[in-house]
mmCIF file of C-alpha atoms in Angstrom:
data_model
loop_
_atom_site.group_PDB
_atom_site.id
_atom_site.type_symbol
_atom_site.label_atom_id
_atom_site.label_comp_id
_atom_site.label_asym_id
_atom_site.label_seq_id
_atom_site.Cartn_x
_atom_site.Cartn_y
_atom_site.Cartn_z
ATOM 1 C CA UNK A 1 -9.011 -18.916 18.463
ATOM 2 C CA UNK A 2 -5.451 -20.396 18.362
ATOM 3 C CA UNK A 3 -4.804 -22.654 15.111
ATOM 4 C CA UNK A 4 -1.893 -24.952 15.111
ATOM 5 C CA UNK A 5 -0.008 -26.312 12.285
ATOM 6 C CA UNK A 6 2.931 -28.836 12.280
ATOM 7 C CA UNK A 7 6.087 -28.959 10.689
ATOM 8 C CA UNK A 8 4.577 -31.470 8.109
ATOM 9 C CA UNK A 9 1.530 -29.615 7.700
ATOM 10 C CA UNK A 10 3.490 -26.182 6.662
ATOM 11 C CA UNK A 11 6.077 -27.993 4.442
ATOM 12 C CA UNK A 12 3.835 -29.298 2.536
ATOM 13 C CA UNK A 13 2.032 -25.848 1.833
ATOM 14 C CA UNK A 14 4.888 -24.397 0.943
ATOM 15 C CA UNK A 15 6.864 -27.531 -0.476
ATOM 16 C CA UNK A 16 9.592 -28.016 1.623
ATOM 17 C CA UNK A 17 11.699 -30.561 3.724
ATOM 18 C CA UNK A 18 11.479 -30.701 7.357
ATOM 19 C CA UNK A 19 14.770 -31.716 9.667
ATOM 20 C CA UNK A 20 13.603 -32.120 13.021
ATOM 21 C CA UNK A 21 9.947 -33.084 14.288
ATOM 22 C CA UNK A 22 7.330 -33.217 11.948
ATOM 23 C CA UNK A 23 5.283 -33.246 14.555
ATOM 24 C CA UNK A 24 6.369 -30.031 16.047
ATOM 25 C CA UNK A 25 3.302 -27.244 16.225
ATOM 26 C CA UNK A 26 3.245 -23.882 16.240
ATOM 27 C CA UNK A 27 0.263 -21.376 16.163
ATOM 28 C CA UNK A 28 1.665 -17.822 16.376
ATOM 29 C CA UNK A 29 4.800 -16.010 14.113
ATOM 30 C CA UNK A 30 8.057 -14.146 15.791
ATOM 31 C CA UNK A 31 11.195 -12.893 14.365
ATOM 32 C CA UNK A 32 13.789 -15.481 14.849
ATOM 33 C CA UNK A 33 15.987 -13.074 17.869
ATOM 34 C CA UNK A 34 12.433 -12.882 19.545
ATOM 35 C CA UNK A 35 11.595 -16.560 19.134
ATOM 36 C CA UNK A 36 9.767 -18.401 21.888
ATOM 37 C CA UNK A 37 8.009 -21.663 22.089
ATOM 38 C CA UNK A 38 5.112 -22.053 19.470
ATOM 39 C CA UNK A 39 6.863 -19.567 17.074
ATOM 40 C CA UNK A 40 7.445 -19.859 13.793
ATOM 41 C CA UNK A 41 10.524 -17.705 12.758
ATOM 42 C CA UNK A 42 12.008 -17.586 8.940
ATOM 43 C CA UNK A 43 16.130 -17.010 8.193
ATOM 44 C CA UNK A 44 16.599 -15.042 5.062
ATOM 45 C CA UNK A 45 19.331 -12.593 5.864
ATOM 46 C CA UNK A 46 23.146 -13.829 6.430
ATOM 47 C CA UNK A 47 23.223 -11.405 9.116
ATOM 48 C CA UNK A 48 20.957 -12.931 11.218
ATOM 49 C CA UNK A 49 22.416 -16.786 11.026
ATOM 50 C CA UNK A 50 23.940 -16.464 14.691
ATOM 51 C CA UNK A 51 20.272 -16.247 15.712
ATOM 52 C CA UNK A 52 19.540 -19.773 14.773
ATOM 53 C CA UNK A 53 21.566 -21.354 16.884
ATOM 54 C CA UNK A 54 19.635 -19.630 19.939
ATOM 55 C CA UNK A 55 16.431 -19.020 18.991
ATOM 56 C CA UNK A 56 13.350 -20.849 21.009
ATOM 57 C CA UNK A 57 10.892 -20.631 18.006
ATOM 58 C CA UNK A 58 9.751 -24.109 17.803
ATOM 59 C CA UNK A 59 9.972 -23.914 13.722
ATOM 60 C CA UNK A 60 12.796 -21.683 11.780
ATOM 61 C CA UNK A 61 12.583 -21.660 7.800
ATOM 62 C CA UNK A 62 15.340 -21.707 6.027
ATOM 63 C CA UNK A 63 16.782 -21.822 2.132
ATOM 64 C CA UNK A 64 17.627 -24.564 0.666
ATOM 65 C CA UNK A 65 21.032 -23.793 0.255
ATOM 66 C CA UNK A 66 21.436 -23.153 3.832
ATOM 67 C CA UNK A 67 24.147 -24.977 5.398
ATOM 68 C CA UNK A 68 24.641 -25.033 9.381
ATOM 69 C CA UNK A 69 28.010 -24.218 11.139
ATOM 70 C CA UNK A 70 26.681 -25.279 15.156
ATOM 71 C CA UNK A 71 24.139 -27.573 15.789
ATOM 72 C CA UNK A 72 20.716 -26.154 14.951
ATOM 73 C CA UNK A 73 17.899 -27.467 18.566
ATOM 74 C CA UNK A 74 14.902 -26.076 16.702
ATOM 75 C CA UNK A 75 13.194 -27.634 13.857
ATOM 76 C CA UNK A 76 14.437 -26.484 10.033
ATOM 77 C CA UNK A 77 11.684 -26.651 6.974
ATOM 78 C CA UNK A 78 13.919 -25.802 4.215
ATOM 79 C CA UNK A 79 12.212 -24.314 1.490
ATOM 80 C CA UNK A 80 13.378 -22.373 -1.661
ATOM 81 C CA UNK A 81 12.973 -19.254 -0.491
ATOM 82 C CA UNK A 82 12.473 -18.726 3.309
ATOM 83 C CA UNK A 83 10.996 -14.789 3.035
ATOM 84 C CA UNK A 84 8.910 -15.644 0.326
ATOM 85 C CA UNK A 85 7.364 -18.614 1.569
ATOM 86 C CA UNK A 86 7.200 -16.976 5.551
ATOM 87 C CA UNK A 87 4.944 -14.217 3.219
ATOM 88 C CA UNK A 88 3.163 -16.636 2.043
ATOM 89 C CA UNK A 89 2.282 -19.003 5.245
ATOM 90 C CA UNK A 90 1.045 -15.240 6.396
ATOM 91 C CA UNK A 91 -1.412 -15.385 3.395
ATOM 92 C CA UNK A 92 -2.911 -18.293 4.075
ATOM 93 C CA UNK A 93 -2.884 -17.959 7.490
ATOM 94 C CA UNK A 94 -5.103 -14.557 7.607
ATOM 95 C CA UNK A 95 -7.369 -15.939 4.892
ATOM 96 C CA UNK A 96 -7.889 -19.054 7.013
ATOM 97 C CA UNK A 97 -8.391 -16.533 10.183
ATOM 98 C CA UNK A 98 -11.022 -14.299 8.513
ATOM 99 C CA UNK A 99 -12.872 -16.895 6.232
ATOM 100 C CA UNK A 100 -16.029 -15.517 7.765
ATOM 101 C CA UNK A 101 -19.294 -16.590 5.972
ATOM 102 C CA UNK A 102 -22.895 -15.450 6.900
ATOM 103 C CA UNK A 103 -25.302 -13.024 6.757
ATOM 104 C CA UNK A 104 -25.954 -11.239 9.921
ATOM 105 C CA UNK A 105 -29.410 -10.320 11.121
ATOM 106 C CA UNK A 106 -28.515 -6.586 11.967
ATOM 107 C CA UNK A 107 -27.243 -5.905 8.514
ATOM 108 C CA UNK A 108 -29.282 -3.853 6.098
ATOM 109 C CA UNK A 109 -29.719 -5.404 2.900
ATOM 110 C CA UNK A 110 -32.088 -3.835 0.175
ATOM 111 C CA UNK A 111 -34.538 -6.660 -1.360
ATOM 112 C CA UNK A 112 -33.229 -6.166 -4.775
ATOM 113 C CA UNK A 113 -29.404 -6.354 -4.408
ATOM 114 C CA UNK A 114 -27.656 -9.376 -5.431
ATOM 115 C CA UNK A 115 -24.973 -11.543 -3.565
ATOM 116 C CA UNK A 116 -23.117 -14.947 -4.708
ATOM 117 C CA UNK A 117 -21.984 -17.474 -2.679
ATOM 118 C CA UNK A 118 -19.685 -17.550 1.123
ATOM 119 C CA UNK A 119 -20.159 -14.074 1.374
ATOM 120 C CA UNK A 120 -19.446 -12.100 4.517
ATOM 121 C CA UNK A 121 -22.069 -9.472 5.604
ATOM 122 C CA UNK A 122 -21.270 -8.086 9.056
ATOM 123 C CA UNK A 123 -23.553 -6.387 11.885
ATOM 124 C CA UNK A 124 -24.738 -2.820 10.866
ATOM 125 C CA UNK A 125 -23.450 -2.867 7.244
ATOM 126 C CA UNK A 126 -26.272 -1.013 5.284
ATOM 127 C CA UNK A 127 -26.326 -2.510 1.030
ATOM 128 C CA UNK A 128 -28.666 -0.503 -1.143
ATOM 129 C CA UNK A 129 -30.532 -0.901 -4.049
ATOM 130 C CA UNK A 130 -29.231 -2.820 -7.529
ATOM 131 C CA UNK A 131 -25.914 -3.534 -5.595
ATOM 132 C CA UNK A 132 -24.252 -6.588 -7.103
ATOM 133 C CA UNK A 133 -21.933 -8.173 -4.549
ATOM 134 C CA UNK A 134 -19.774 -11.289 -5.731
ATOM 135 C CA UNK A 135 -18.584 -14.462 -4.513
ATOM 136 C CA UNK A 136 -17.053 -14.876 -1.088
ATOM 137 C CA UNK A 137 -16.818 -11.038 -0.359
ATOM 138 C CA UNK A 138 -16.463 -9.881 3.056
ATOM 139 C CA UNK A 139 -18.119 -7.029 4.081
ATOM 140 C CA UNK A 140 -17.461 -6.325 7.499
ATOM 141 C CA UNK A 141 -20.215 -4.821 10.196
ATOM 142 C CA UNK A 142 -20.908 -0.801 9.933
ATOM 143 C CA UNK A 143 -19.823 -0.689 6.157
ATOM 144 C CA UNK A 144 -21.980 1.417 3.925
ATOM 145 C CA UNK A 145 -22.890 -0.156 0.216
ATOM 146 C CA UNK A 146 -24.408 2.787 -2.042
ATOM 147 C CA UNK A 147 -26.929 2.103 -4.478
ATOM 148 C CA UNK A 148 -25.640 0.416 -8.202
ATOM 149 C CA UNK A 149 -22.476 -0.380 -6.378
ATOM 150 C CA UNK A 150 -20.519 -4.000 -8.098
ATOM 151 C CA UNK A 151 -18.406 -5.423 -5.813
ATOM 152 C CA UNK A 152 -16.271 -8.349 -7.370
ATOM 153 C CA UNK A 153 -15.472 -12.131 -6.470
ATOM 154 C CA UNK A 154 -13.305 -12.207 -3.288
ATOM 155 C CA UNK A 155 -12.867 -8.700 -2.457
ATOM 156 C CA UNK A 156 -12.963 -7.246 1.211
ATOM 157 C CA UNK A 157 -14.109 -4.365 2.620
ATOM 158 C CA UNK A 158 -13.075 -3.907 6.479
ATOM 159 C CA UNK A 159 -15.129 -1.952 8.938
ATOM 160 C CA UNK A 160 -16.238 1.116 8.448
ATOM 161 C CA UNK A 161 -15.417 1.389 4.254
ATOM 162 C CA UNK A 162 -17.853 4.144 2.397
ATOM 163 C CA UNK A 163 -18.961 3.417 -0.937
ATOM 164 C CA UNK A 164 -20.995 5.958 -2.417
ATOM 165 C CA UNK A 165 -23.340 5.390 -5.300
ATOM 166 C CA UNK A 166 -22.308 3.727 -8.912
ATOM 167 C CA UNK A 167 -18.701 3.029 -7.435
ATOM 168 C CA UNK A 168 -17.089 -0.488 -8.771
ATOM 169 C CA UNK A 169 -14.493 -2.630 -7.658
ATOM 170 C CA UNK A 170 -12.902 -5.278 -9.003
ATOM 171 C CA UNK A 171 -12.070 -8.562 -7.929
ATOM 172 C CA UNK A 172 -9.839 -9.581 -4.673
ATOM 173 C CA UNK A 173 -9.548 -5.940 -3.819
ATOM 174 C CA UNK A 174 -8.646 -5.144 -0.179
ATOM 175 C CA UNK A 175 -9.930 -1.678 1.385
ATOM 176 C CA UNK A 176 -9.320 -0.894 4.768
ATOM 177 C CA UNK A 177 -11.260 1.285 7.687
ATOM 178 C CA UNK A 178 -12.469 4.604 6.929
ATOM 179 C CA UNK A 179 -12.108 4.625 3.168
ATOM 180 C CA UNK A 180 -13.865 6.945 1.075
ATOM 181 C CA UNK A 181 -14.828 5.996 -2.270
ATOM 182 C CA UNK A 182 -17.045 7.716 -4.717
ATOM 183 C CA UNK A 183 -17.257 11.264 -2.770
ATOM 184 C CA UNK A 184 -17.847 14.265 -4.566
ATOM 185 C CA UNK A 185 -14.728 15.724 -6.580
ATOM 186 C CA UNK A 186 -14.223 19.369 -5.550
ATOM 187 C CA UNK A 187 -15.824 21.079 -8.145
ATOM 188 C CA UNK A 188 -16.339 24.879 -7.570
ATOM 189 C CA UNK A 189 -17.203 27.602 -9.994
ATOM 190 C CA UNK A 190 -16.006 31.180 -8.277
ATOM 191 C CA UNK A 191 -19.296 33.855 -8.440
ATOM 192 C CA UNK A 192 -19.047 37.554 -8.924
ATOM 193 C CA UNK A 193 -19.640 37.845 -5.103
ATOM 194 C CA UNK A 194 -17.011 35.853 -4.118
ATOM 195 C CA UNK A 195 -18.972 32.825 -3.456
ATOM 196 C CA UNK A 196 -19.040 29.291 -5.250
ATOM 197 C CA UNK A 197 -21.336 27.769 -6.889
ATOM 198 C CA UNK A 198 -21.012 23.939 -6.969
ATOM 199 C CA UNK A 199 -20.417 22.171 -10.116
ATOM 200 C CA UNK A 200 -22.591 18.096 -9.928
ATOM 201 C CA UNK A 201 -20.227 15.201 -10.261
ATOM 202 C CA UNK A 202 -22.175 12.509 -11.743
ATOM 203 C CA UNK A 203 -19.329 10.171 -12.470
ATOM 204 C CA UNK A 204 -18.253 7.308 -10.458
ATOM 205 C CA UNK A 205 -14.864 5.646 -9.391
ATOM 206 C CA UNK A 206 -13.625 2.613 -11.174
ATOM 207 C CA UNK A 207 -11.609 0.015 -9.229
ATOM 208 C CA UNK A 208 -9.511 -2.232 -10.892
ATOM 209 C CA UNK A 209 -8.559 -6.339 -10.060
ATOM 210 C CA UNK A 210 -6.345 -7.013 -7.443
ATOM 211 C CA UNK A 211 -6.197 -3.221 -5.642
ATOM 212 C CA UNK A 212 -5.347 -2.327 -2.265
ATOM 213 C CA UNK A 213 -6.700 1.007 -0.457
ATOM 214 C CA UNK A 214 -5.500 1.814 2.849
ATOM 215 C CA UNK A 215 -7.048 3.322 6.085
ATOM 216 C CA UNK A 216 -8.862 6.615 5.382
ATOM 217 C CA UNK A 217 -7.884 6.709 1.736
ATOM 218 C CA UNK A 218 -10.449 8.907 -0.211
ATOM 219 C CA UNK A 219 -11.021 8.762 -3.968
ATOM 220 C CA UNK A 220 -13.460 11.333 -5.845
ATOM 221 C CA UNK A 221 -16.064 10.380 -8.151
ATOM 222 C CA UNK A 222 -15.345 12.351 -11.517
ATOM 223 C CA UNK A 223 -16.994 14.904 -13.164
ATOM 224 C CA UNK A 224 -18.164 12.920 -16.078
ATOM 225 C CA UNK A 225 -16.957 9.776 -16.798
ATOM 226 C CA UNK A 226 -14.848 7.612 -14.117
ATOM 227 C CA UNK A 227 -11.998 8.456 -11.813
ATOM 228 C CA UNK A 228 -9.834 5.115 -12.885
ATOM 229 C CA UNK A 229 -7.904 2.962 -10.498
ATOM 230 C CA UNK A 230 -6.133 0.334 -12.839
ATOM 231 C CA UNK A 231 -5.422 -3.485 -11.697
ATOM 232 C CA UNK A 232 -2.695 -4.218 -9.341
ATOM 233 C CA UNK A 233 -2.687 -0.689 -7.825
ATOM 234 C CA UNK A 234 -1.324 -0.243 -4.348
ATOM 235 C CA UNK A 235 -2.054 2.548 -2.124
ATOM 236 C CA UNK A 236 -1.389 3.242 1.534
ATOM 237 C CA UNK A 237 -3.052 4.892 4.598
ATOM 238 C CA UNK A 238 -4.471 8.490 4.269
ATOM 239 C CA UNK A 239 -3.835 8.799 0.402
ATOM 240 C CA UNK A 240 -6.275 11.668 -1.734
ATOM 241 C CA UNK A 241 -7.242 11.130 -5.185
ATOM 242 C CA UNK A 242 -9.197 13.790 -6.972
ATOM 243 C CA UNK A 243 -12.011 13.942 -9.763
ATOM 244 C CA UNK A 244 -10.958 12.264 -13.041
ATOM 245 C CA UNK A 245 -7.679 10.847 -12.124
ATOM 246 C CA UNK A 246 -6.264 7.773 -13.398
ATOM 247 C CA UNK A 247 -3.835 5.737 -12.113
ATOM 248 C CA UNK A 248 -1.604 2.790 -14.298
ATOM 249 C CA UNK A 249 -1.417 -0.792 -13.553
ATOM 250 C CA UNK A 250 1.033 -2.013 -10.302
ATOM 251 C CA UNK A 251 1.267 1.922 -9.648
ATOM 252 C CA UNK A 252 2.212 2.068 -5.662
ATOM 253 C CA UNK A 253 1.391 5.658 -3.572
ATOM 254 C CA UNK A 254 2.403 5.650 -0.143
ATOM 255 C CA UNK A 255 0.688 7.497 2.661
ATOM 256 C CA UNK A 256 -0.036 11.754 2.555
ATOM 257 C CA UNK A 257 -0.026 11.674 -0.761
ATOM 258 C CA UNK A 258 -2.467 13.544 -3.105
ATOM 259 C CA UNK A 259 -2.869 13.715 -6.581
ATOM 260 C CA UNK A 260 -5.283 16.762 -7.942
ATOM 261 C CA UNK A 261 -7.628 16.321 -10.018
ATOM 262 C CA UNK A 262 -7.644 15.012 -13.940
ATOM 263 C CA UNK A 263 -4.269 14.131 -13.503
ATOM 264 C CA UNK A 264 -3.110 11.188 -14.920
ATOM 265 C CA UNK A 265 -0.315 8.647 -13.363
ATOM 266 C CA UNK A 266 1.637 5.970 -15.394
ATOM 267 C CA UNK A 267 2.291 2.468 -14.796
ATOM 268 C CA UNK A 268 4.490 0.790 -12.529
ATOM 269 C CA UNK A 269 5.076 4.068 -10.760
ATOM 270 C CA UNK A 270 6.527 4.226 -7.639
ATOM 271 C CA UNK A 271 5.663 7.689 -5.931
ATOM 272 C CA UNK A 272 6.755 8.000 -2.080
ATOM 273 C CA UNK A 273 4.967 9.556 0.538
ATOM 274 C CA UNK A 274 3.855 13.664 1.075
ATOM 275 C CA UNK A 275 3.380 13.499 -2.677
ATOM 276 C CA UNK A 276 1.548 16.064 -4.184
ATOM 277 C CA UNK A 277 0.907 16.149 -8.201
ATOM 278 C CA UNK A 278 -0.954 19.086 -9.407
ATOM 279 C CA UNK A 279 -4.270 18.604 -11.678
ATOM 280 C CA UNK A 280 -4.070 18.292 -15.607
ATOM 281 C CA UNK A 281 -0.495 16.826 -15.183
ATOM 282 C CA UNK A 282 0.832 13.153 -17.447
ATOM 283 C CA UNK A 283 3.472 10.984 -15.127
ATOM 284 C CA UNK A 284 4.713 8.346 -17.720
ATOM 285 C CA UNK A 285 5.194 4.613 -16.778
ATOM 286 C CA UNK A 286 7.781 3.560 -14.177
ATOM 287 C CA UNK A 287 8.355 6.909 -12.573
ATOM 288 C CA UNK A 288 10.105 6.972 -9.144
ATOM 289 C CA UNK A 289 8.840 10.529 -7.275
ATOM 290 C CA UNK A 290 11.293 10.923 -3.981
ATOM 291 C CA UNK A 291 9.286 11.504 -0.690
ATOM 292 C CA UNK A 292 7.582 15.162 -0.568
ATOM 293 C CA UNK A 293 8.386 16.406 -3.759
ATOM 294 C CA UNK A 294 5.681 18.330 -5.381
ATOM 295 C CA UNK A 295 5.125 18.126 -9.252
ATOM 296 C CA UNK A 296 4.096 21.185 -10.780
ATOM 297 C CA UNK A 297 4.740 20.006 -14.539
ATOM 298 C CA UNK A 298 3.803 16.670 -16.253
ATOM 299 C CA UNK A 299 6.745 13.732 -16.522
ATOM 300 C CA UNK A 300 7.248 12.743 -20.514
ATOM 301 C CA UNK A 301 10.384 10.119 -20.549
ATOM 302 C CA UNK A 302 9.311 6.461 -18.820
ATOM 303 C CA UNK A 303 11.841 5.132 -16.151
ATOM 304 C CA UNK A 304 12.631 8.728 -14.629
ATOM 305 C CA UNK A 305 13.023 8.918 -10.995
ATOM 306 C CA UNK A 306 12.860 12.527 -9.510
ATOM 307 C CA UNK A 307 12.469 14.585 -6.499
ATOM 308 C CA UNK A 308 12.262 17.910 -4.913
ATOM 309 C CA UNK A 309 9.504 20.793 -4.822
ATOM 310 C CA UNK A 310 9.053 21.263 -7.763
ATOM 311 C CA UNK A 311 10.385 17.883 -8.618
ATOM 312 C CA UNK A 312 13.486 16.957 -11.309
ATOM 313 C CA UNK A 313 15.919 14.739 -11.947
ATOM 314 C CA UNK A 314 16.886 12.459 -8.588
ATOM 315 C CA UNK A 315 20.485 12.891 -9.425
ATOM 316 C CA UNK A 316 20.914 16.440 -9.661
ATOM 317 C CA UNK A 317 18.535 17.061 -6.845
ATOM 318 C CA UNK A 318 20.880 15.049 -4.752
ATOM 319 C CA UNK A 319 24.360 17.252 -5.709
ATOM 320 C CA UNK A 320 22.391 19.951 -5.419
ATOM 321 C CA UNK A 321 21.519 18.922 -1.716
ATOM 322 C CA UNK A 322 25.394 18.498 -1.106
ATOM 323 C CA UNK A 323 25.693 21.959 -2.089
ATOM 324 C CA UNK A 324 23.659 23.547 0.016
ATOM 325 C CA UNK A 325 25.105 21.815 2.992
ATOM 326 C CA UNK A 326 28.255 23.535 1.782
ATOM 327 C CA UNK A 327 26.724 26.845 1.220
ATOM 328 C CA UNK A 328 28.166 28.521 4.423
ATOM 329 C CA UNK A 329 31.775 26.731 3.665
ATOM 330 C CA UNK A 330 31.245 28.303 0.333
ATOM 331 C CA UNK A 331 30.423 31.896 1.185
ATOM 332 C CA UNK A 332 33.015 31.990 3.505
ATOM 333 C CA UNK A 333 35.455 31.191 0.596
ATOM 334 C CA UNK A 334 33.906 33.870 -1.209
ATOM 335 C CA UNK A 335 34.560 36.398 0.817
ATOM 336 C CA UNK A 336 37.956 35.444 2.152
ATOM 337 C CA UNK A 337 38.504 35.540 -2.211
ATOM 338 C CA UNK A 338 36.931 39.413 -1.679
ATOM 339 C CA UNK A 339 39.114 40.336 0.945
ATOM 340 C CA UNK A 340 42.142 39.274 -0.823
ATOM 341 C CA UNK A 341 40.651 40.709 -4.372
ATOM 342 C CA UNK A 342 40.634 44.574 -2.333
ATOM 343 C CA UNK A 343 43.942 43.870 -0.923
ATOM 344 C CA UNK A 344 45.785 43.391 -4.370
ATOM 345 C CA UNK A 345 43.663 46.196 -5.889
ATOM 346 C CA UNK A 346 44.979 48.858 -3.109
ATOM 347 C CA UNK A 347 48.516 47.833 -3.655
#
């Protein structure tokens, strides 16, 4: 389905001033050097002014501030901040794109769950008992819904999500495909014999307000008591967190990362991606962990940004790195230094 908008329509979303046609429509997005007709393009970036002058998006946005140096063919919406409010036409574009309300006939829906009002249940999705699903929640076809699951107001789950038994998220959460949520933690006791015996993990997962869990992202139910995933948390594609973690407000995780079990991560951390923190460890608030590092010891000082395997200190790990690009100019200083050493001692 294409949707159009005008140059009137989108400055007054976003609150800006159109030069050019009001009347000018566009119904796709483009980056301004790969503009065509029915594009909308945005200029933030100095670097990428010559581009305006040649670009055949139909609609460019620009700052406020902006001032022309050629004559500009395309229409302008100037706006007070062009990548901000491009991000946000995007938002309101997707949520006008998958408003989908309805209840399809081929989902599975267990005669005493609960759901409120323009919600989304798609084709094979299976909802179990005492599930409590909130307002205008999309839950897209071949999703599975365990039993006591609470889904809050506005939240999404795309095709394919898993949520196992007494798992609850928050409101205007977004999980992707293939999640895993609720799963057994990997609990083990070793046996004389040399085989395990499992330990039960009759916890749940908590989901915060506002989260965001990639594609094939797993998170373990605990133990006891609730793995914790605070508000505002942001994690990407193919992320693993164990039993009885908890992770702070606005934390972000990028992809093939892991963090082992009981281990608990601050707030407003920023941890990059091949990330693995061992169980039992304390990350304070606002830590920055450099991609594939490996903590094997707990972070105590807020604001620390660090890095290596095992991790420390980001600037040290980074001299250090210059010297062991240097190691072979080094060693052959050393023994050039030897030589010389044996030829004043045989004198």
């Amino acid at each position: 389905m294409k949707v159009e908008f005008t140059a009137a329509q989108i400055a007054a979303l976003l609150g800006g001033k159109v030069e050019g046609d009001p009347e000018a429509k566009v119904w796709n997005v483009a980056r301004i050097e790969d503009g065509a007709p029915g594009m909308l393009s945005f200029l933030a970036n100095p670097k990428y002014i010559h581009y305006l002058y040649n670009t055949e998006s139909t609609i460019v946005l620009v700052n406020a501030d902006f001032e022309p140096t050629e004559p500009v063919k395309t229409t302008m919406i100037r706006v007070a901040n062009a990548y901000e409010s491009f991000a946000q036409l995007l938002g309101i574009y997707q949520e006008y794109t998958n408003n989908k309300v309805g209840i399809s006939d081929l989902a599975y829906i267990s005669t005493d769950a609960e759901y409120g009002e323009s919600c989304y249940i798609g084709e094979f999705a299976y909802v179990g008992e005492r599930v409590k699903i909130g307002n205008n929640v999309k839950i897209y076809p071949q999703c599975y819904v365990g039993d006591d699951v609470v889904i809050g107001d506005n939240t999404v789950l795309y095709s394919g999500v898993k949520l196992y038994s007494m798992t609850h998220i928050g409101k205007g959460c977004i999980i992707h495909s293939g999640a895993v949520l609720g799963a057994d933690g990997f609990g083990f006791v070793p046996q004389p014999d040399g085989t395990y015996k499992k330990v039960p993990q009759i916890g749940n997962v908590l989901i915060g307000d506002n989260v965001e869990i990639g594609a094939n992202t797993t998170i373990d139910r605990s133990t006891m008591e609730s793995t914790k995933i605070h508000n505002g948390v942001k994690l990407d594609n193919l992320i693993q967190i164990a039993h009885n973690v908890e992770v702070g407000e606005n934390t972000a995780m990028a992809a093939q990362s892991g963090i082992a079990g009981s281990a608990h991560v601050g707030k407003n951390c920023i941890i990059a991606g091949q990330v693995g923190i061992s169980g039992h460890l304390t990350v304070a608030d606002r830590t920055i962990i450099g991609p594939q590092s490996g903590l094997t010891k707990g972070v105590k000082e807020p604001g620390k940004s660090i890095m290596g395997a095992p991790a420390y200190d980001y600037a040290k790990y980074m001299k250090d790195i210059v010297r062991q690009r240097n190691i072979e100019k080094i060693e052959e200083k050393i023994v050039e230094l030897e030589k010389k050493l044996e030829e004043i001692l045989s004198k």
